[in-house]
């Protein structure tokens, strides 16, 4: 998704405007399919998590040494964060997991709980240290290996991730399938990733377990979208909402579809506004900014970016929104963007963070440094559209037109995934 503040020429504005006449007959998004899920009082997941917090808090008040109660309360706060986006709930969960680790005789599940918390906060190195230390001793090896795979992927330590994947290889296991799907996607094998997720979906359906089905449906919907299978994508977002009517992830996916495929900005904003009532997190304002850019409302787009930066600068978020901040700051404060990109590469050295470093270097007039970064750390290591686009920008700035052409062709085939704002920029490469 392109989140930069872009200045449009009159020609581009006219070209974009000509694409906005998607008819109701060809639109993928059908309001009648999800209208009932946009009800602002529909926040059952948050209510359930709040009830769990109250229940376990009362139990803990009676016995502050109750290790089971502390762990359960930490989990309840984690669920509250996932449902509401309230960062304070995640920080409260962190403190409780640390307390549980201090007093528990068997620390295993609480260490993994804290590691999961750190992953949510993008504190990947701390999560890695916890899990590797745990893995050296007596532990549930499989549970720890699953999480080590996750954190190695986030840190760009792909050889270690591959090793962990081999340790628990089992084509009949749900947890293996969703991770080998992620591995396949990382390697640019989208069709294989989808096949693995479809096998995981079969398992989730056979178990008839709502949490598994919700996670699988919402994630496979994303993968179908990447593959251009938009009807399948939409259907699985709706299946997610049928099981969890307040699922913000699925609603945002539908909002993106309304915008990127159907060019219905009004409907996409209506969906986002319904989410923001009960799940007010910073990144929704980035999509609002992009849609305002698409509509030619540059002042409104800038205001949404201001809102994003204000909210994302809450110290409680730490590094959670650094990558988004970099993309905003490269046009507003290139020097600060470069500082933040360097910091983010230090946090996790992946092709995706290095391509942001290259972008920041380019915007600071360091086109040769940007080229070296792309050629060393990004080229041939990711097929993620924003990495391809920023690579093409760097190649173009350095006069390497032959390297721009194949990236432009690939990006033109990903117009739905990148959205109409970036698609217009790709045309200019």
Coordinates of N, CA and C in Angstrom, one line a residue, residues 132-279:
X132 N 15.2 -18.3 22.6 CA 16.4 -19.1 22.4 C 16.9 -19.6 23.8
X133 N 16.8 -18.8 24.8 CA 17.2 -19.2 26.2 C 16.3 -20.3 26.6
X134 N 15.0 -20.2 26.3 CA 14.0 -21.2 26.7 C 14.3 -22.5 26.0
X135 N 14.7 -22.4 24.8 CA 14.9 -23.6 24.0 C 16.1 -24.5 24.4
X136 N 17.0 -23.8 25.1 CA 18.2 -24.5 25.6 C 17.9 -25.4 26.8
X137 N 16.8 -25.1 27.5 CA 16.5 -25.9 28.7 C 15.3 -26.8 28.4
X138 N 14.7 -27.4 29.5 CA 13.5 -28.2 29.4 C 12.3 -27.4 29.0
X139 N 11.7 -27.7 27.8 CA 10.6 -26.9 27.3 C 9.8 -27.7 26.4
X140 N 8.6 -27.2 26.1 CA 7.8 -27.8 25.1 C 8.4 -27.5 23.7
X141 N 9.3 -28.4 23.2 CA 10.1 -28.0 22.1 C 9.3 -27.6 20.9
X142 N 8.2 -28.2 20.6 CA 7.4 -27.9 19.4 C 6.9 -26.5 19.5
X143 N 6.3 -26.2 20.6 CA 5.7 -24.9 20.8 C 6.7 -23.8 20.7
X144 N 7.9 -24.0 21.2 CA 9.0 -23.0 21.2 C 9.5 -22.9 19.8
X145 N 9.6 -24.0 19.1 CA 10.1 -24.0 17.7 C 9.2 -23.2 16.8
X146 N 7.9 -23.4 17.0 CA 6.9 -22.6 16.2 C 7.1 -21.1 16.3
X147 N 7.3 -20.7 17.5 CA 7.5 -19.3 17.8 C 8.9 -18.8 17.3
X148 N 9.9 -19.7 17.4 CA 11.2 -19.3 16.9 C 11.2 -19.1 15.4
X149 N 10.5 -19.9 14.7 CA 10.3 -19.7 13.3 C 9.7 -18.4 13.0
X150 N 8.7 -18.0 13.8 CA 8.0 -16.7 13.6 C 9.0 -15.6 13.8
X151 N 9.7 -15.6 14.8 CA 10.6 -14.5 15.1 C 11.8 -14.4 14.2
X152 N 12.3 -15.6 13.8 CA 13.4 -15.6 12.8 C 13.0 -15.0 11.5
X153 N 11.7 -15.3 11.1 CA 11.2 -14.7 9.8 C 11.1 -13.1 10.0
X154 N 10.7 -12.7 11.1 CA 10.6 -11.2 11.3 C 11.9 -10.5 11.3
X155 N 13.0 -11.3 11.8 CA 14.3 -10.7 11.9 C 15.1 -10.9 10.6
X156 N 14.6 -11.6 9.6 CA 15.3 -11.8 8.4 C 16.4 -12.9 8.6
X157 N 16.3 -13.7 9.6 CA 17.2 -14.8 9.8 C 16.6 -16.1 9.1
X158 N 16.7 -16.1 7.8 CA 15.9 -17.1 7.0 C 16.5 -18.5 7.1
X159 N 17.8 -18.6 7.2 CA 18.4 -19.9 7.3 C 17.9 -20.6 8.6
X160 N 17.9 -19.8 9.7 CA 17.4 -20.4 11.0 C 15.9 -20.7 10.9
X161 N 15.2 -19.9 10.2 CA 13.7 -20.1 10.1 C 13.5 -21.4 9.3
X162 N 14.3 -21.6 8.3 CA 14.2 -22.8 7.5 C 14.5 -24.1 8.3
X163 N 15.5 -23.9 9.1 CA 15.9 -25.0 10.0 C 14.8 -25.4 10.9
X164 N 14.2 -24.4 11.5 CA 13.1 -24.6 12.5 C 11.9 -25.3 11.7
X165 N 11.6 -24.8 10.5 CA 10.5 -25.4 9.7 C 10.8 -26.9 9.5
X166 N 12.0 -27.2 9.2 CA 12.4 -28.6 9.0 C 12.2 -29.5 10.3
X167 N 12.4 -28.8 11.4 CA 12.2 -29.6 12.7 C 10.8 -30.1 13.0
X168 N 9.8 -29.3 12.5 CA 8.4 -29.7 12.8 C 7.6 -29.9 11.5
X169 N 8.3 -30.4 10.5 CA 7.6 -30.6 9.2 C 6.6 -31.7 9.4
X170 N 5.3 -31.4 9.0 CA 4.2 -32.3 9.1 C 3.1 -31.8 8.2
X171 N 2.9 -32.3 7.0 CA 1.9 -31.8 6.1 C 0.4 -32.0 6.6
X172 N 0.3 -32.7 7.7 CA -1.0 -32.9 8.3 C -1.3 -32.0 9.5
X173 N -0.3 -31.1 9.8 CA -0.4 -30.3 11.0 C -0.8 -28.8 10.7
X174 N -1.8 -28.3 11.3 CA -2.2 -26.9 11.0 C -1.1 -25.9 11.2
X175 N -0.4 -26.0 12.4 CA 0.6 -25.0 12.7 C 1.8 -25.1 11.7
X176 N 2.1 -26.3 11.2 CA 3.1 -26.3 10.2 C 2.6 -25.7 8.9
X177 N 1.4 -26.0 8.5 CA 0.9 -25.6 7.2 C 0.9 -24.0 7.1
X178 N 0.4 -23.4 8.1 CA 0.3 -21.9 8.1 C 1.7 -21.3 8.0
X179 N 2.7 -22.0 8.6 CA 4.1 -21.4 8.5 C 4.8 -21.8 7.2
X180 N 4.5 -22.9 6.7 CA 5.2 -23.2 5.4 C 4.5 -22.4 4.3
X181 N 3.3 -21.9 4.5 CA 2.6 -21.0 3.6 C 3.4 -19.6 3.6
X182 N 3.7 -19.2 4.9 CA 4.4 -18.0 5.0 C 5.8 -18.1 4.4
X183 N 6.5 -19.2 4.5 CA 7.8 -19.5 3.9 C 7.7 -19.4 2.4
X184 N 6.7 -20.1 1.9 CA 6.5 -20.1 0.4 C 6.2 -18.7 -0.1
X185 N 5.4 -17.9 0.6 CA 5.2 -16.5 0.1 C 6.5 -15.7 0.2
X186 N 7.3 -15.9 1.2 CA 8.5 -15.2 1.3 C 9.4 -15.5 0.1
X187 N 9.3 -16.8 -0.4 CA 10.2 -17.2 -1.5 C 9.5 -16.9 -2.9
X188 N 8.4 -16.1 -2.8 CA 7.8 -15.7 -4.1 C 6.9 -16.8 -4.7
X189 N 6.6 -17.8 -3.9 CA 5.8 -18.9 -4.5 C 4.3 -18.8 -3.9
X190 N 3.6 -17.8 -4.5 CA 2.3 -17.5 -4.0 C 1.3 -18.7 -4.2
X191 N 1.4 -19.4 -5.3 CA 0.4 -20.5 -5.6 C 0.6 -21.6 -4.6
X192 N 1.9 -21.9 -4.2 CA 2.2 -22.9 -3.2 C 1.7 -22.4 -1.9
X193 N 1.9 -21.1 -1.5 CA 1.4 -20.6 -0.3 C -0.1 -20.8 -0.1
X194 N -0.8 -20.5 -1.2 CA -2.3 -20.6 -1.2 C -2.7 -22.1 -1.0
X195 N -2.0 -23.0 -1.7 CA -2.3 -24.5 -1.5 C -2.1 -24.9 -0.1
X196 N -1.0 -24.4 0.6 CA -0.8 -24.8 2.0 C -1.9 -24.2 2.9
X197 N -2.3 -23.0 2.6 CA -3.3 -22.4 3.4 C -4.7 -23.1 3.2
X198 N -4.9 -23.5 2.0 CA -6.2 -24.2 1.7 C -6.2 -25.6 2.5
X199 N -5.0 -26.2 2.6 CA -5.0 -27.4 3.4 C -5.2 -27.1 4.9
X200 N -4.7 -25.9 5.3 CA -4.9 -25.5 6.7 C -6.4 -25.2 6.9
X201 N -7.0 -24.6 5.9 CA -8.4 -24.3 6.0 C -9.3 -25.6 6.1
X202 N -8.9 -26.6 5.4 CA -9.6 -27.9 5.5 C -9.5 -28.4 6.9
X203 N -8.3 -28.3 7.5 CA -8.2 -28.8 8.9 C -9.0 -27.9 9.9
X204 N -9.0 -26.6 9.7 CA -9.8 -25.7 10.6 C -11.3 -26.1 10.4
X205 N -11.7 -26.3 9.2 CA -13.1 -26.7 9.0 C -13.5 -28.0 9.6
X206 N -12.6 -29.0 9.5 CA -12.9 -30.3 10.0 C -13.0 -30.3 11.5
X207 N -12.2 -29.4 12.1 CA -12.2 -29.3 13.6 C -13.4 -28.4 14.1
X208 N -13.9 -27.6 13.1 CA -15.0 -26.7 13.4 C -14.7 -25.8 14.6
X209 N -13.5 -25.3 14.7 CA -13.1 -24.4 15.7 C -13.0 -23.0 15.2
X210 N -13.9 -22.2 15.8 CA -14.0 -20.8 15.3 C -12.7 -20.0 15.3
X211 N -11.9 -20.0 16.3 CA -10.6 -19.2 16.3 C -9.7 -19.6 15.1
X212 N -9.6 -20.9 14.8 CA -8.8 -21.4 13.7 C -9.4 -21.0 12.4
X213 N -10.7 -21.1 12.3 CA -11.4 -20.7 11.0 C -11.3 -19.2 10.8
X214 N -11.5 -18.4 11.8 CA -11.4 -17.0 11.7 C -10.0 -16.6 11.2
X215 N -9.0 -17.1 11.8 CA -7.6 -16.8 11.4 C -7.3 -17.2 10.0
X216 N -7.7 -18.4 9.7 CA -7.4 -19.0 8.3 C -8.2 -18.3 7.2
X217 N -9.5 -18.0 7.5 CA -10.3 -17.4 6.4 C -9.8 -16.0 6.1
X218 N -9.5 -15.2 7.2 CA -9.1 -13.8 7.0 C -7.7 -13.8 6.3
X219 N -6.8 -14.7 6.6 CA -5.5 -14.7 6.0 C -5.5 -15.2 4.6
X220 N -6.3 -16.3 4.3 CA -6.3 -16.8 3.0 C -7.0 -15.8 2.1
X221 N -7.9 -15.0 2.6 CA -8.5 -13.9 1.8 C -7.5 -12.9 1.3
X222 N -6.5 -12.6 2.2 CA -5.4 -11.7 1.7 C -4.6 -12.4 0.6
X223 N -4.3 -13.6 0.7 CA -3.5 -14.3 -0.3 C -4.3 -14.4 -1.6
X224 N -5.6 -14.7 -1.5 CA -6.4 -14.7 -2.7 C -6.3 -13.4 -3.4
X225 N -6.4 -12.3 -2.6 CA -6.3 -11.0 -3.2 C -5.0 -10.7 -3.9
X226 N -3.9 -11.2 -3.3 CA -2.6 -11.0 -3.9 C -2.5 -11.7 -5.3
X227 N -3.2 -12.9 -5.4 CA -3.2 -13.7 -6.6 C -4.3 -13.2 -7.6
X228 N -5.0 -12.1 -7.3 CA -6.0 -11.6 -8.2 C -7.3 -12.4 -8.2
X229 N -7.5 -13.3 -7.2 CA -8.7 -14.0 -7.1 C -9.7 -13.3 -6.2
X230 N -10.2 -12.2 -6.7 CA -10.9 -11.2 -5.8 C -12.2 -11.7 -5.3
X231 N -12.9 -12.5 -6.1 CA -14.2 -13.0 -5.6 C -13.9 -14.0 -4.4
X232 N -12.9 -14.8 -4.6 CA -12.6 -15.7 -3.5 C -12.1 -15.0 -2.3
X233 N -11.4 -13.9 -2.5 CA -10.9 -13.1 -1.4 C -12.1 -12.5 -0.6
X234 N -13.0 -11.9 -1.4 CA -14.1 -11.2 -0.8 C -15.0 -12.2 0.0
X235 N -15.2 -13.4 -0.6 CA -16.1 -14.4 0.0 C -15.5 -14.8 1.4
X236 N -14.2 -14.9 1.5 CA -13.6 -15.4 2.7 C -13.5 -14.3 3.8
X237 N -13.5 -13.0 3.3 CA -13.7 -11.9 4.3 C -15.1 -12.0 4.9
X238 N -16.0 -12.3 4.0 CA -17.4 -12.4 4.5 C -17.6 -13.6 5.4
X239 N -16.9 -14.7 5.1 CA -17.0 -15.9 6.0 C -16.4 -15.6 7.3
X240 N -15.3 -14.7 7.3 CA -14.7 -14.3 8.6 C -15.7 -13.5 9.4
X241 N -16.4 -12.6 8.8 CA -17.4 -11.7 9.5 C -18.6 -12.5 10.0
X242 N -18.9 -13.6 9.3 CA -20.1 -14.4 9.7 C -19.7 -15.1 11.1
X243 N -18.5 -15.4 11.3 CA -18.0 -16.0 12.5 C -17.7 -15.0 13.6
X244 N -17.2 -13.8 13.2 CA -16.8 -12.8 14.1 C -17.2 -11.4 13.5
X245 N -18.4 -11.0 13.8 CA -18.9 -9.8 13.1 C -18.1 -8.5 13.4
X246 N -17.3 -8.5 14.4 CA -16.5 -7.3 14.6 C -15.0 -7.5 14.3
X247 N -14.8 -8.4 13.3 CA -13.4 -8.6 12.9 C -12.9 -7.5 12.1
X248 N -12.0 -6.6 12.7 CA -11.5 -5.4 12.0 C -10.6 -5.7 10.8
X249 N -9.9 -6.9 10.9 CA -9.0 -7.2 9.8 C -9.8 -7.5 8.5
X250 N -10.9 -8.2 8.6 CA -11.7 -8.5 7.4 C -12.3 -7.3 6.9
X251 N -12.8 -6.4 7.8 CA -13.5 -5.2 7.4 C -12.5 -4.3 6.6
X252 N -11.2 -4.2 7.1 CA -10.2 -3.4 6.4 C -9.9 -4.0 5.1
X253 N -9.9 -5.3 5.0 CA -9.7 -6.0 3.7 C -10.8 -5.6 2.7
X254 N -12.0 -5.6 3.1 CA -13.1 -5.2 2.3 C -13.0 -3.7 1.9
X255 N -12.6 -2.9 2.8 CA -12.4 -1.5 2.5 C -11.4 -1.3 1.4
X256 N -10.3 -2.0 1.5 CA -9.3 -1.9 0.5 C -9.8 -2.4 -0.9
X257 N -10.6 -3.4 -0.9 CA -11.2 -3.9 -2.1 C -12.2 -2.8 -2.7
X258 N -13.0 -2.2 -1.8 CA -13.9 -1.2 -2.3 C -13.1 0.0 -3.0
X259 N -11.9 0.3 -2.4 CA -11.1 1.3 -2.9 C -10.3 0.9 -4.1
X260 N -9.5 -0.2 -4.0 CA -8.6 -0.5 -5.1 C -9.2 -1.1 -6.3
X261 N -10.2 -2.0 -6.1 CA -10.9 -2.6 -7.2 C -12.1 -1.8 -7.7
X262 N -13.0 -1.4 -6.8 CA -14.2 -0.8 -7.2 C -14.1 0.7 -7.3
X263 N -13.1 1.3 -6.8 CA -12.9 2.7 -6.9 C -14.0 3.5 -6.2
X264 N -14.6 2.9 -5.1 CA -15.7 3.5 -4.4 C -15.1 4.0 -3.1
X265 N -14.6 5.2 -3.2 CA -14.0 5.8 -2.0 C -14.9 6.1 -0.9
X266 N -16.1 6.5 -1.2 CA -17.1 6.8 -0.2 C -17.4 5.6 0.6
X267 N -17.6 4.4 0.0 CA -17.9 3.2 0.7 C -16.7 2.7 1.5
X268 N -15.6 2.8 0.9 CA -14.4 2.4 1.7 C -14.2 3.2 2.9
X269 N -14.4 4.5 2.9 CA -14.3 5.4 4.0 C -15.4 5.1 5.1
X270 N -16.6 4.7 4.6 CA -17.7 4.4 5.5 C -17.3 3.1 6.3
X271 N -16.7 2.2 5.6 CA -16.3 0.9 6.3 C -15.2 1.3 7.3
X272 N -14.2 2.1 6.9 CA -13.1 2.4 7.9 C -13.7 3.2 9.1
X273 N -14.6 4.1 8.8 CA -15.2 4.9 9.9 C -15.9 3.9 10.9
X274 N -16.5 2.9 10.4 CA -17.2 2.0 11.3 C -16.2 1.2 12.2
X275 N -15.0 0.9 11.6 CA -14.0 0.2 12.4 C -13.4 1.1 13.4
X276 N -13.2 2.3 13.1 CA -12.5 3.3 14.0 C -13.3 3.5 15.3
X277 N -14.6 3.3 15.3 CA -15.4 3.5 16.5 C -14.9 2.6 17.6
X278 N -14.5 1.4 17.3 CA -14.1 0.4 18.4 C -12.7 -0.1 18.2
X279 N -12.0 0.3 17.2 CA -10.6 -0.2 17.0 C -9.8 0.9 16.4

